[in-house]
Coordinates of C-alpha atoms (C1' of nucleotides) in Angstrom, one line a residue:
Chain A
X27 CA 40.8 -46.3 23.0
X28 CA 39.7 -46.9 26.7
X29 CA 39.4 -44.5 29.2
X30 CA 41.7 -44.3 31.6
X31 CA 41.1 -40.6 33.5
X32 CA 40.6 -41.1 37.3
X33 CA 37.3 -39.2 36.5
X34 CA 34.2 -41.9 38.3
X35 CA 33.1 -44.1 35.9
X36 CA 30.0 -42.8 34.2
X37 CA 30.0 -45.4 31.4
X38 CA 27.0 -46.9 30.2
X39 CA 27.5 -50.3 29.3
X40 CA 24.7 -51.1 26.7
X41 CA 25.9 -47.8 24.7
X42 CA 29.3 -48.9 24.9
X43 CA 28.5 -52.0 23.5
X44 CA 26.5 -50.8 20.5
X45 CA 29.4 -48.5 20.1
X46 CA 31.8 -51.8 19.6
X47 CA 29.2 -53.4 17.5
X48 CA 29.1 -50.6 15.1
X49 CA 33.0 -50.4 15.1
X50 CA 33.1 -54.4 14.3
X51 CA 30.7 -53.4 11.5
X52 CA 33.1 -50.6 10.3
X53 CA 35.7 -53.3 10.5
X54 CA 34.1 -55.8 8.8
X55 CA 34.3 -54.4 5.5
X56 CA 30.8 -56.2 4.1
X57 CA 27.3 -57.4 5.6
X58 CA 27.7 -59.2 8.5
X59 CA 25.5 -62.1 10.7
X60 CA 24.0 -61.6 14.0
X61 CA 26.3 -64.5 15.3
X62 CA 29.6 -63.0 13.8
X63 CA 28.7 -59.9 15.1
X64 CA 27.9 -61.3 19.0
X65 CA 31.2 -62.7 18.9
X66 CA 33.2 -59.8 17.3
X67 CA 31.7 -57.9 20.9
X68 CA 31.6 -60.8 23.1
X69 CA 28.0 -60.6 23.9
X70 CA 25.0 -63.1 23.3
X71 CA 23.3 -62.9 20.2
X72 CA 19.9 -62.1 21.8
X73 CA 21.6 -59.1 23.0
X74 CA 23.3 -58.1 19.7
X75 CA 19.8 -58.8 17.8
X76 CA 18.5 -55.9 20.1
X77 CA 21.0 -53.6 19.6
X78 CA 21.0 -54.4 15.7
X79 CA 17.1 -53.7 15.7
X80 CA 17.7 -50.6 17.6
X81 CA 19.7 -49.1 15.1
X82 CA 17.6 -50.8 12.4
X83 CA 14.7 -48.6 13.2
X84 CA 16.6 -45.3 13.5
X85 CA 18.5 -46.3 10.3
X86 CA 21.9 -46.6 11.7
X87 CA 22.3 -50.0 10.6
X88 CA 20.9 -51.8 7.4
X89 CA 19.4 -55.3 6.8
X90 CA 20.8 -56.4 3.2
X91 CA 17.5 -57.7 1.8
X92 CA 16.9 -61.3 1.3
X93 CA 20.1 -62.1 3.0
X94 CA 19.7 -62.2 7.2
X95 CA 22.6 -60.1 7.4
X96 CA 23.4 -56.0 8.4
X97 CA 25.7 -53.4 7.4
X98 CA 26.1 -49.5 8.5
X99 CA 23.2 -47.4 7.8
X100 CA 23.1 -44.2 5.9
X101 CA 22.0 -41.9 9.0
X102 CA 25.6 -42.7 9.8
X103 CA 26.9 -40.4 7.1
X104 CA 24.7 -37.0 8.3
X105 CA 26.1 -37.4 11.6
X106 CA 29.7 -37.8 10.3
X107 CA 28.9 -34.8 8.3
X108 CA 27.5 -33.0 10.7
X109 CA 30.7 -33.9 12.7
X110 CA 32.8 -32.4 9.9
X111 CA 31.2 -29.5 9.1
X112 CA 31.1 -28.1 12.6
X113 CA 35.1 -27.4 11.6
X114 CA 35.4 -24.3 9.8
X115 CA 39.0 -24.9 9.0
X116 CA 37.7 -27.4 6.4
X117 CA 35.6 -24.8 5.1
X118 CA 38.6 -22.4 5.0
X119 CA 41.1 -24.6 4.2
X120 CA 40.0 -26.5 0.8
X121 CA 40.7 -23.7 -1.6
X122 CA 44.1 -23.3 -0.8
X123 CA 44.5 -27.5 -0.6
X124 CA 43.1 -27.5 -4.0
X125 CA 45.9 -24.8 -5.0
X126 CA 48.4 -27.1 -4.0
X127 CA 47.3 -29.9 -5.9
X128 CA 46.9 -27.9 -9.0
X129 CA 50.3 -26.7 -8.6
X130 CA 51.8 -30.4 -7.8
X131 CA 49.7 -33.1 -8.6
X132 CA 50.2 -34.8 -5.6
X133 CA 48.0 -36.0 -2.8
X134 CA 47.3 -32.8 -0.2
X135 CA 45.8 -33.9 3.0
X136 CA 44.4 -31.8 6.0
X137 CA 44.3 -33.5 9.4
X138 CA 43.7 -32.2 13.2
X139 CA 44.6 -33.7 16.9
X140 CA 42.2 -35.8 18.0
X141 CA 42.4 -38.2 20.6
X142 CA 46.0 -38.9 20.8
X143 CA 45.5 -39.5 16.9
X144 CA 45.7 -37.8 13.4
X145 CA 42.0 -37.6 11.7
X146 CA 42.2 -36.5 8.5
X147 CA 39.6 -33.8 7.7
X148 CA 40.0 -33.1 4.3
X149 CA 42.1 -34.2 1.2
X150 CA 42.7 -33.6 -2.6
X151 CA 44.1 -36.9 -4.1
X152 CA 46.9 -36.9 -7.0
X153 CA 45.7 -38.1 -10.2
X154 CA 48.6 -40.1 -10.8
X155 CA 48.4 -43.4 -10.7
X156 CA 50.7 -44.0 -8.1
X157 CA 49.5 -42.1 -5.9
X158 CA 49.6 -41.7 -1.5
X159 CA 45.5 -42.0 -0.9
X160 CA 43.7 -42.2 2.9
X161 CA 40.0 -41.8 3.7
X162 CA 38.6 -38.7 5.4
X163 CA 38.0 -40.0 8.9
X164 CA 40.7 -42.3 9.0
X165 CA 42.9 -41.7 11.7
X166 CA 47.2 -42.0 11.6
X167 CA 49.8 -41.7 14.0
X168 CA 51.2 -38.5 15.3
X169 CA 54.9 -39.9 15.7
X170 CA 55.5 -41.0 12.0
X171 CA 53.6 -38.8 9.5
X172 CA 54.7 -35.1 8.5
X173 CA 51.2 -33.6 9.6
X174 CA 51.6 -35.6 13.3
X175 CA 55.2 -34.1 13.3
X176 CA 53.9 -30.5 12.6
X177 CA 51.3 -30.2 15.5
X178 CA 53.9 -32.3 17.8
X179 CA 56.4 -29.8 17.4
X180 CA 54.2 -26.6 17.7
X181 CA 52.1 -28.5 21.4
X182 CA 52.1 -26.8 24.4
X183 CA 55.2 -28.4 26.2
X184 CA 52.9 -30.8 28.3
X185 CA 50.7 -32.2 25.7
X186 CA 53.8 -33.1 23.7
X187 CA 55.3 -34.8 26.4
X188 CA 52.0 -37.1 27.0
X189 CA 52.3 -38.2 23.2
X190 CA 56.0 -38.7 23.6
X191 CA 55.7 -40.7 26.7
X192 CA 53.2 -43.2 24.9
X193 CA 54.0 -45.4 22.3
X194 CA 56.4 -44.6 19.9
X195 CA 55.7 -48.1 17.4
X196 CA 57.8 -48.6 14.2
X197 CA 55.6 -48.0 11.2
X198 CA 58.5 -49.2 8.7
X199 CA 62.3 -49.3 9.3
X200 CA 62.7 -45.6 9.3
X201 CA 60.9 -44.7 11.8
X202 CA 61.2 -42.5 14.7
X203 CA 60.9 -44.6 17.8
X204 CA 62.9 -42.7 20.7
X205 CA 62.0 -39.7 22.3
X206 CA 65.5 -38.6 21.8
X207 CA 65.0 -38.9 18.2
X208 CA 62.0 -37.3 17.7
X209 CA 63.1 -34.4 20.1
X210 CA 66.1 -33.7 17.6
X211 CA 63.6 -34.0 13.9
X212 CA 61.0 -31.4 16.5
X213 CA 63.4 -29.2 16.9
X214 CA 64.6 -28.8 13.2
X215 CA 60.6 -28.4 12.7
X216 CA 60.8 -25.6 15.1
X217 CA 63.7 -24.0 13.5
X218 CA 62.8 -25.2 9.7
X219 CA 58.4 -24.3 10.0
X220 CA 58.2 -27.5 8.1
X221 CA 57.9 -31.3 8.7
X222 CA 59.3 -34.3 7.2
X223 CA 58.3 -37.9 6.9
X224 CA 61.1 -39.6 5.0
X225 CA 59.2 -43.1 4.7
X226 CA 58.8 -43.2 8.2
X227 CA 54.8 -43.5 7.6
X228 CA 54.8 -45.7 4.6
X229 CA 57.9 -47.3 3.2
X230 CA 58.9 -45.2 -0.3
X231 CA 56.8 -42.1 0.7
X232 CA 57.9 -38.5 1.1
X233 CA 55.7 -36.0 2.7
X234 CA 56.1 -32.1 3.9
X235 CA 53.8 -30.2 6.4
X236 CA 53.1 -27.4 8.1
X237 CA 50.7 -26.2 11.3
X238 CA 47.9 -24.3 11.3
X239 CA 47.1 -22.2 14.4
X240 CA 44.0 -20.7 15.4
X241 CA 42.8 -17.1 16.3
X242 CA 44.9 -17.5 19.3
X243 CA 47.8 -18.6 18.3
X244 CA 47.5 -22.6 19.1
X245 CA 48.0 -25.2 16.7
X246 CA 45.0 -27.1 15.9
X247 CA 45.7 -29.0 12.4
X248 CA 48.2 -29.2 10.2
X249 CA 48.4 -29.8 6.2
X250 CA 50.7 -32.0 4.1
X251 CA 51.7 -32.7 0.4
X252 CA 52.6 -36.3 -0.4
X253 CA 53.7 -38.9 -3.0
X254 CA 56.2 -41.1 -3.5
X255 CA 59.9 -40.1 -2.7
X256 CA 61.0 -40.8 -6.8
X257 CA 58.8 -37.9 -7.5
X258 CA 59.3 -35.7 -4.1
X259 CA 62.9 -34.9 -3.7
X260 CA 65.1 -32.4 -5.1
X261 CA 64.2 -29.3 -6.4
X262 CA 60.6 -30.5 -6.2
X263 CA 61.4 -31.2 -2.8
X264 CA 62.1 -27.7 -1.9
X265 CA 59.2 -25.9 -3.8
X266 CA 56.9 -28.6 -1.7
X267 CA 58.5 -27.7 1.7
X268 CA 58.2 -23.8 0.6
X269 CA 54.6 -23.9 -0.6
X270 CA 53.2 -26.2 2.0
X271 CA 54.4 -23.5 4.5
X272 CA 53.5 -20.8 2.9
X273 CA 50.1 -22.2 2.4
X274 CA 49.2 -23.0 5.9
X275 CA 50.1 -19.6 7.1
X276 CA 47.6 -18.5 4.5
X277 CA 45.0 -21.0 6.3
X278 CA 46.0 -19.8 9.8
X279 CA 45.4 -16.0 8.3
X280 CA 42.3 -16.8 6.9
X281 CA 41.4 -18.3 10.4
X282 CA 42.3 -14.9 12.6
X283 CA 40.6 -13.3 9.9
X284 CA 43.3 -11.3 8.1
X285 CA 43.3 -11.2 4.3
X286 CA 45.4 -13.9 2.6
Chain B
X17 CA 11.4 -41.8 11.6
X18 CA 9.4 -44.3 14.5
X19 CA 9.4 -48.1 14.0
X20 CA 5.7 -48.8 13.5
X21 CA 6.2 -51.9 12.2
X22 CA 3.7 -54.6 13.7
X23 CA 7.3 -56.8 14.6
X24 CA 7.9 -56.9 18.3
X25 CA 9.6 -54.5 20.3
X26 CA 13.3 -55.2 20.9
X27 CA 13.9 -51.7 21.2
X28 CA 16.8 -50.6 24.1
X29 CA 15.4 -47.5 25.8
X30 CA 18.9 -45.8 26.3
X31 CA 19.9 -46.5 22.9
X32 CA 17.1 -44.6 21.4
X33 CA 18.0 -42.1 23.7
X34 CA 21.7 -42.1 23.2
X35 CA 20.5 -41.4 19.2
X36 CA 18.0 -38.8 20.1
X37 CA 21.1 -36.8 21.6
X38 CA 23.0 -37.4 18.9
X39 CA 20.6 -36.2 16.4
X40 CA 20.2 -33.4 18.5
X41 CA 23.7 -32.3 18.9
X42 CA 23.8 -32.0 14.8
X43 CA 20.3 -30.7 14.5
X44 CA 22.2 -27.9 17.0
X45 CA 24.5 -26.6 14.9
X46 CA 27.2 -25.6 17.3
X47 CA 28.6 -27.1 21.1
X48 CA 25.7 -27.3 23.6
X49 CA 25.7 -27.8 26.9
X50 CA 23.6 -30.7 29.5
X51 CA 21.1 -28.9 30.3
X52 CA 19.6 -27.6 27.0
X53 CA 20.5 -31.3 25.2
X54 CA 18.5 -33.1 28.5
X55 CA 15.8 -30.9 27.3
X56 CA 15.8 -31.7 23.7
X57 CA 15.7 -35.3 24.2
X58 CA 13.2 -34.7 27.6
X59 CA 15.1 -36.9 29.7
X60 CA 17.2 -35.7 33.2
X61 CA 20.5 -33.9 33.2
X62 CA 22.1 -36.7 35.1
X63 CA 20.8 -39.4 32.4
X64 CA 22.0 -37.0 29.9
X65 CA 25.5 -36.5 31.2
X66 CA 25.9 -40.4 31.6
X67 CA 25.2 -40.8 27.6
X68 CA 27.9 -38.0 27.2
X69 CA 30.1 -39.5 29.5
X70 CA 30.3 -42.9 27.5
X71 CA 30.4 -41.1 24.2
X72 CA 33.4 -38.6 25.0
X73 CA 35.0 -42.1 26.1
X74 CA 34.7 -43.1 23.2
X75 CA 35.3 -40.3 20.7
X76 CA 32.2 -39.5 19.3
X77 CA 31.2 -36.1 21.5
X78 CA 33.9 -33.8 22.0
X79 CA 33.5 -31.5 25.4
X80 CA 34.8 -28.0 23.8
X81 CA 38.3 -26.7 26.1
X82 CA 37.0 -24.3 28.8
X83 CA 33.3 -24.1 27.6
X84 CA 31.2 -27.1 29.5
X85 CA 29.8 -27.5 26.1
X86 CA 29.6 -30.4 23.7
X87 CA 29.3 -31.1 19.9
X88 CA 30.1 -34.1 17.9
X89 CA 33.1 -36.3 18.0
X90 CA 35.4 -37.1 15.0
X91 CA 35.3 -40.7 15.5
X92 CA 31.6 -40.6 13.8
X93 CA 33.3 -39.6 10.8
X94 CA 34.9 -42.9 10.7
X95 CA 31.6 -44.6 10.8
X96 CA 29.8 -42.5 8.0
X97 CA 32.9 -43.1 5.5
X98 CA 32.9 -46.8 6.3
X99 CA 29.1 -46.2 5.7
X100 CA 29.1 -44.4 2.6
X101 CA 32.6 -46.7 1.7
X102 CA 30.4 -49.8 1.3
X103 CA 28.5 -48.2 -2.2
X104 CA 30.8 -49.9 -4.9
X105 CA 28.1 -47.0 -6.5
X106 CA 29.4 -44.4 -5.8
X107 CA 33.5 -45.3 -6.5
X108 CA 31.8 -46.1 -9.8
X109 CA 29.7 -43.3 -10.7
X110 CA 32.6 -40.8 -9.6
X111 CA 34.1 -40.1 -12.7
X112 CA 30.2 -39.5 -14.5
X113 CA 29.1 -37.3 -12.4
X114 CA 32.5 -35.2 -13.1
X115 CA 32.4 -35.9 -16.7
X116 CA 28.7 -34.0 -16.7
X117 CA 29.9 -31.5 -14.4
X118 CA 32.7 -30.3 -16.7
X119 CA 30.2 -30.2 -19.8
X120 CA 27.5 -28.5 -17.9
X121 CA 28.7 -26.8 -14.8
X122 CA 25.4 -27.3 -13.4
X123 CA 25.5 -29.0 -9.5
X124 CA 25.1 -32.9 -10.2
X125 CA 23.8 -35.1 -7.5
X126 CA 23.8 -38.9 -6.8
X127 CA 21.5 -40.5 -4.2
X128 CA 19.7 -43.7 -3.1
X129 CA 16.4 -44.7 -1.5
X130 CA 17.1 -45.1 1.8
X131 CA 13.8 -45.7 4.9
X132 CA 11.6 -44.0 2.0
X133 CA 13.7 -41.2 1.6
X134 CA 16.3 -39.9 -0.6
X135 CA 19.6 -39.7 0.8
X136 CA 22.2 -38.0 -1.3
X137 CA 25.8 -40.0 -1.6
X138 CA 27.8 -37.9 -3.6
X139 CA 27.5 -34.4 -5.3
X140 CA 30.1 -32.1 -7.6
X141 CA 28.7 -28.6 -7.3
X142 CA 28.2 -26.3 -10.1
X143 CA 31.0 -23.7 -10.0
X144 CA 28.0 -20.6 -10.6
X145 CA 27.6 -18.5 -7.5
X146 CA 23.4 -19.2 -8.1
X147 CA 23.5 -22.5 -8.0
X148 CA 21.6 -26.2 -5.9
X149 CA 23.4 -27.3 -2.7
X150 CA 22.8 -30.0 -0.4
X151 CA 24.9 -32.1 1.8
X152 CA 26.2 -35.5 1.4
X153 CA 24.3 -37.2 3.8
X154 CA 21.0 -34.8 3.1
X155 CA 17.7 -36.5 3.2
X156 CA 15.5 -34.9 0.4
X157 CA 11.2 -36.4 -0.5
X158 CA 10.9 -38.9 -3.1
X159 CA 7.8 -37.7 -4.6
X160 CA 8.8 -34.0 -5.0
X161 CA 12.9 -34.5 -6.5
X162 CA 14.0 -35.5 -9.8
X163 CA 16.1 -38.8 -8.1
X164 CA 13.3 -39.4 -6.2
X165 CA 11.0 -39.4 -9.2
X166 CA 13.3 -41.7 -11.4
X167 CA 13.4 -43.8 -8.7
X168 CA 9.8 -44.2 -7.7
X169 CA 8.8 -44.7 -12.0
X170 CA 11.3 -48.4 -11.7
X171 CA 10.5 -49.2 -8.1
X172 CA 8.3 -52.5 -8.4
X173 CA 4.6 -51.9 -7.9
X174 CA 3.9 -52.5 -4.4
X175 CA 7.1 -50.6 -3.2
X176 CA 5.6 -47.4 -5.5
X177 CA 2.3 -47.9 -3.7
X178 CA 4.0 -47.6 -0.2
X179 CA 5.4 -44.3 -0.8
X180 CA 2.2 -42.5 -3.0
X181 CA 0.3 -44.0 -0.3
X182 CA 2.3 -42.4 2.3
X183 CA 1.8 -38.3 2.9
X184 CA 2.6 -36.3 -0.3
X185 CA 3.6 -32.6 1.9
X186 CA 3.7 -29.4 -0.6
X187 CA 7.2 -28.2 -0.7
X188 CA 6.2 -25.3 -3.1
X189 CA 3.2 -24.9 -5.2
X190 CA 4.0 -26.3 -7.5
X191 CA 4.3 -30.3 -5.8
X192 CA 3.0 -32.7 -7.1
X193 CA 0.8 -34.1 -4.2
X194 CA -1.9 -36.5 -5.2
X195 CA -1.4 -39.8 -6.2
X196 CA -3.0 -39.1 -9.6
X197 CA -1.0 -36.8 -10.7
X198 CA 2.0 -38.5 -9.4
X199 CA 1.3 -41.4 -11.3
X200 CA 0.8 -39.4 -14.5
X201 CA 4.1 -37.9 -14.3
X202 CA 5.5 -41.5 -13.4
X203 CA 4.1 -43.1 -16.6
X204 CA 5.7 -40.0 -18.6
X205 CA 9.2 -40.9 -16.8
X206 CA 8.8 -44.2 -17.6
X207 CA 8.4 -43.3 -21.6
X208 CA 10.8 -40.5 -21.8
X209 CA 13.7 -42.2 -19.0
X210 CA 14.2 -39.4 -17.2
X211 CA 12.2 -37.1 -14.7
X212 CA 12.0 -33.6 -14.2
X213 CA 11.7 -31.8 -11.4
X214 CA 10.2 -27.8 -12.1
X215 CA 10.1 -26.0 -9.0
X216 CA 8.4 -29.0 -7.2
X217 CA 11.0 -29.6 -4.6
X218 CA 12.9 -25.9 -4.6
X219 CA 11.1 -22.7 -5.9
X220 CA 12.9 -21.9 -9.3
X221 CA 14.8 -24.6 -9.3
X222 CA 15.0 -26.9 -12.1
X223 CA 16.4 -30.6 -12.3
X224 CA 16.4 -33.7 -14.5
X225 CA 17.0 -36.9 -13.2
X226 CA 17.5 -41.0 -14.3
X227 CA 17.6 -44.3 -12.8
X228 CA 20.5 -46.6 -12.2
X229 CA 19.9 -50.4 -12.0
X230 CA 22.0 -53.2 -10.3
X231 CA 23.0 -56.4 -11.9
X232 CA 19.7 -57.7 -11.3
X233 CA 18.0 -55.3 -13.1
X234 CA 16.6 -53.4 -9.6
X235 CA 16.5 -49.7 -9.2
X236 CA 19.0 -48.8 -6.8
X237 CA 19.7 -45.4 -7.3
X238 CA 19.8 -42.2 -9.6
X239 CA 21.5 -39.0 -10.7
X240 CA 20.6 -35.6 -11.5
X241 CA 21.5 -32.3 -13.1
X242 CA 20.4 -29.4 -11.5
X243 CA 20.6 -25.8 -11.3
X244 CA 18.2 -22.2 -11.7
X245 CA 15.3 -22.4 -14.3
X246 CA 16.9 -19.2 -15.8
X247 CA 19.9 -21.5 -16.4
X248 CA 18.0 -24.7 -17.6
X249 CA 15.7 -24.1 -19.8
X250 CA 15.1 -24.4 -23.7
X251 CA 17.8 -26.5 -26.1
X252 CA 20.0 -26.5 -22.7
X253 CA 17.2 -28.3 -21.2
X254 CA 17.1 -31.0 -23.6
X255 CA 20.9 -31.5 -23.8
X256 CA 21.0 -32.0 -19.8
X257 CA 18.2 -34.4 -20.5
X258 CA 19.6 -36.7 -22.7
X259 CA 23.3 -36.7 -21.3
X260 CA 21.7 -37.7 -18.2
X261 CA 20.1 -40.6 -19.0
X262 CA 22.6 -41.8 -20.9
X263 CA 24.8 -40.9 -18.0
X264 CA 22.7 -43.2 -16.1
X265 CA 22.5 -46.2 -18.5
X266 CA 26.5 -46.2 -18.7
X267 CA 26.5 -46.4 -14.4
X268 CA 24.3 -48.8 -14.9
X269 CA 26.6 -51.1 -17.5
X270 CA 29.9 -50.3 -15.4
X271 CA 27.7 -52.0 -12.2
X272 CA 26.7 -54.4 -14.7
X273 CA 30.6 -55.1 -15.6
X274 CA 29.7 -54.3 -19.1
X275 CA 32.4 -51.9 -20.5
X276 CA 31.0 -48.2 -20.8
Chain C
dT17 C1' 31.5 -7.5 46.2
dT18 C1' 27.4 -9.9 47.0
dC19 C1' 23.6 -12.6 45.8
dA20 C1' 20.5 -15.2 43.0
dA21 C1' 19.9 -18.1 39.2
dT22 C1' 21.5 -21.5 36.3
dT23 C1' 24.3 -25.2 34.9
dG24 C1' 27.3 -29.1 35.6
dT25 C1' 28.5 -32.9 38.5
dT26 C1' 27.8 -36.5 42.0
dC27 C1' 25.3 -39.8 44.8
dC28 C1' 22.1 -43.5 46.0
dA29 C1' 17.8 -46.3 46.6
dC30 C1' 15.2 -48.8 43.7
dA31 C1' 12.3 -49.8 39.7
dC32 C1' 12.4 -51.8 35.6
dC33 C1' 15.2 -52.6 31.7
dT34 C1' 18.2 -55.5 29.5
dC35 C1' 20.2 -59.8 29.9
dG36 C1' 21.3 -64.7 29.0
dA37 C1' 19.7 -69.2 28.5
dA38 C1' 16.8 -72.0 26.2
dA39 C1' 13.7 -73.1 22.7
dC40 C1' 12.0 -72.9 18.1
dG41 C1' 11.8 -72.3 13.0
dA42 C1' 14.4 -71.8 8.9
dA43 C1' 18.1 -72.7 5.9
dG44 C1' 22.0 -75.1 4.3
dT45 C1' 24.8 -79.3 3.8
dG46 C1' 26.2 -84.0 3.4
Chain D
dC10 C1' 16.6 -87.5 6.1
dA11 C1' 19.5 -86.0 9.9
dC12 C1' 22.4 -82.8 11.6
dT13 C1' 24.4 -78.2 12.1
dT14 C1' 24.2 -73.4 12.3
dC15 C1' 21.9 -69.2 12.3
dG16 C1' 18.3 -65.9 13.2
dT17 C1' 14.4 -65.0 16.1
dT18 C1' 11.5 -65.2 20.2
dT19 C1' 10.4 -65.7 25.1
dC20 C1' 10.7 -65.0 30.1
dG21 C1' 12.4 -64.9 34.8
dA22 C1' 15.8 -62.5 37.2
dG23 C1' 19.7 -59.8 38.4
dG24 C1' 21.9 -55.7 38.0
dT25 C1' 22.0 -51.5 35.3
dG26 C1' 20.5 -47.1 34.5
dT27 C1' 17.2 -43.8 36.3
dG28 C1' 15.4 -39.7 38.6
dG29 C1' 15.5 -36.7 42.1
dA30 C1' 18.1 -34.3 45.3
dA31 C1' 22.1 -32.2 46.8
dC32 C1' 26.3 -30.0 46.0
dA33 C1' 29.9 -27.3 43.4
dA34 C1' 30.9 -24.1 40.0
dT35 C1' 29.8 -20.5 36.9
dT36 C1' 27.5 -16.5 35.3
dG37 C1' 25.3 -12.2 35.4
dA38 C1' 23.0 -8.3 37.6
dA39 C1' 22.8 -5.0 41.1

DNA sequence: TTCAATTGTTCCACACCTCGAAACGAAGTG
DNA sequence: CACTTCGTTTCGAGGTGTGGAACAATTGAA
């Protein structure tokens, strides 16, 4: 994500580098050299041995012993935390995500607006095998998954249009990729309190959601139920798309403070 | 934590800095605004709100609608999951630390040495409204927890001597905070397998801990039970014991690939 | 409503910080 | 043994980030 406000550049060009060379490392998937890593950011490897030793000291990145090469430090998870825990929703929420997946089995999720994107807060995987699974943090598309679909369709009028305006890319053959199309599925949102994503996210998946709005009265997050569409249609289908609204207005409740 | 390692410097000024404000925004505990975070990391508001500038770029402050204020951006969360992601541990030990929660609902704890600390990577709470918290991502002493203690007793010697030579603080009275006694206790853990923790680290707390070894044979990490010394005490205390070091041991053959 | 205090934002001269290129030592490979 | 590649170190220099000041906006008290 760049930055493209009109606001005068402020940007500091060493941080944003360490920022890309962390990223690569997230990317990377396993301990990484000081060459790779200079040309994953485009920089000179004196440069990226600086940054590495920087974040070396404060424990933000790690030397795997006896092996010249780094990986992401441990300090990384109290910020991410830290990150997390300033949302009370998450707090709020997890009881009544963990009544869902007692009463279904399948994987509930809870993710909020961020950036243009989906983050996903919180979530209570299915124990079946097969199973729909993501990573707190991760982030998703707004456009093709049911908890994107349920803030989209509950936006002020102006943010919607920004994210309808952007891309619209085709996740798998069912997906929404026209304004006009995802105008109509909004509106049956609007009129329904409940979202779909009929594969449109991942080929063979179902998945229902709902928004959650805050004290006053804007949506913030949303929450889903997913799984594969063999097991999610139907009857089951319905008593999914009933209790995943009911239960986010118990979340928004619990938000403004009234008693579930 | 300060690099005062004899290697040279290669440290990057606004890097350090660009930490110090992050470590500051979660020490904060809610949004703050330039002024009060220039403060905490004693540099000028206009350095400050450069920093900011470049990190709201990139996701990883958020300014708070309507307020001036800022707190932590979801983006880090990303970078502590792909941090905490990389511990094939704790995938592994997952389903162990559940299997003692269910049999003891006492809070059970994994964590790892980490800059000659303990940082905690995973934890399934006991379900008791009296019972031991932390945070994933929580530093905790070596010398004064049980996971700090099992690891310390199978460090190798001159790794051991670094930490009892290092400052010993009194969390409660009863710490252990001399090297002596500390190496007493260490000799019984090494008999027995496990450690015990009796109100050293948390008054009226009690908590019994083992090691886990890699494939190599080197202490990596450990677990623990632990919960009130109302709770854990007697027969109870003996059971928790012994299921936690076997607990341990069968980590420590999945790791291995040696079937549990 | 007015005023003072405080905070957030912007600007610019310049000091010094970070850079890149080059060199060196270590490790691995044929 | 020779060559290649990587990690680490050094240093002169250019340009980046700084700090202080000024300005705009916000807040609170009288």
């Amino acid at each position: 994500m760049t930055d493209t406000s009109s606001s005068p550049d402020y940007r500091i060009a060493v941080l944003d580098r360490s920022i890309d060379l962390l990223e690569a490392m997230a990317h990377a998937g396993g301990p990484v050299g000081v060459t790779e890593l200079s040309r994953a950011i485009s920089s000179t490897k004196s440069a990226t041995f600086r940054i590495l030793a920087t974040l070396e000291a404060r424990g933000y990145v790690r030397r795997v012993p006896d092996s010249g090469k780094y990986q992401l430090g441990l300090n990384l998870v109290h910020l991410g935390q830290s990150a997390l825990g300033r949302i009370d929703l998450r707090t709020i929420a997890r009881p009544v995500l963990e009544d869902l997946h007692r009463r279904f089995n399948e994987t509930v999720n809870l993710g909020v607006l961020s950036g243009g994107r989906i983050v996903y807060v919180d979530m209570v995987e299915s124990q079946h095998g097969l199973r729909m699974a993501a990573q707190v943090g991760a982030h998703d598309n707004v456009h093709s998954t049911a908890i994107g679909k349920a803030i989209l369709a509950n936006l002020p009028e102006g943010q919607r249009e920004s994210v309808l305006e952007g891309p619209l890319p085709a996740l798998t053959e069912k997906t929404l990729t026209t304004k006009e199309d995802l105008l109509k599925d909004i509106e049956r949102i609007q009129v329904s309190g409940f979202s779909r994503d009929r594969g449109e996210n991942e080929h063979g998946a179902s998945c229902f959601g709902a928004p959650i709005f805050d004290a006053r009265g804007n949506v913030t997050a949303a929450i889903s139920v997913s799984g594969p569409d063999t097991r999610l249609n139907g009857e089951m289908a319905e008593d999914v798309a009933v209790a995943v609204r009911i239960a986010a207005q118990d979340i928004t409740d619990r938000l403004a403070g009234r008693d579930g």
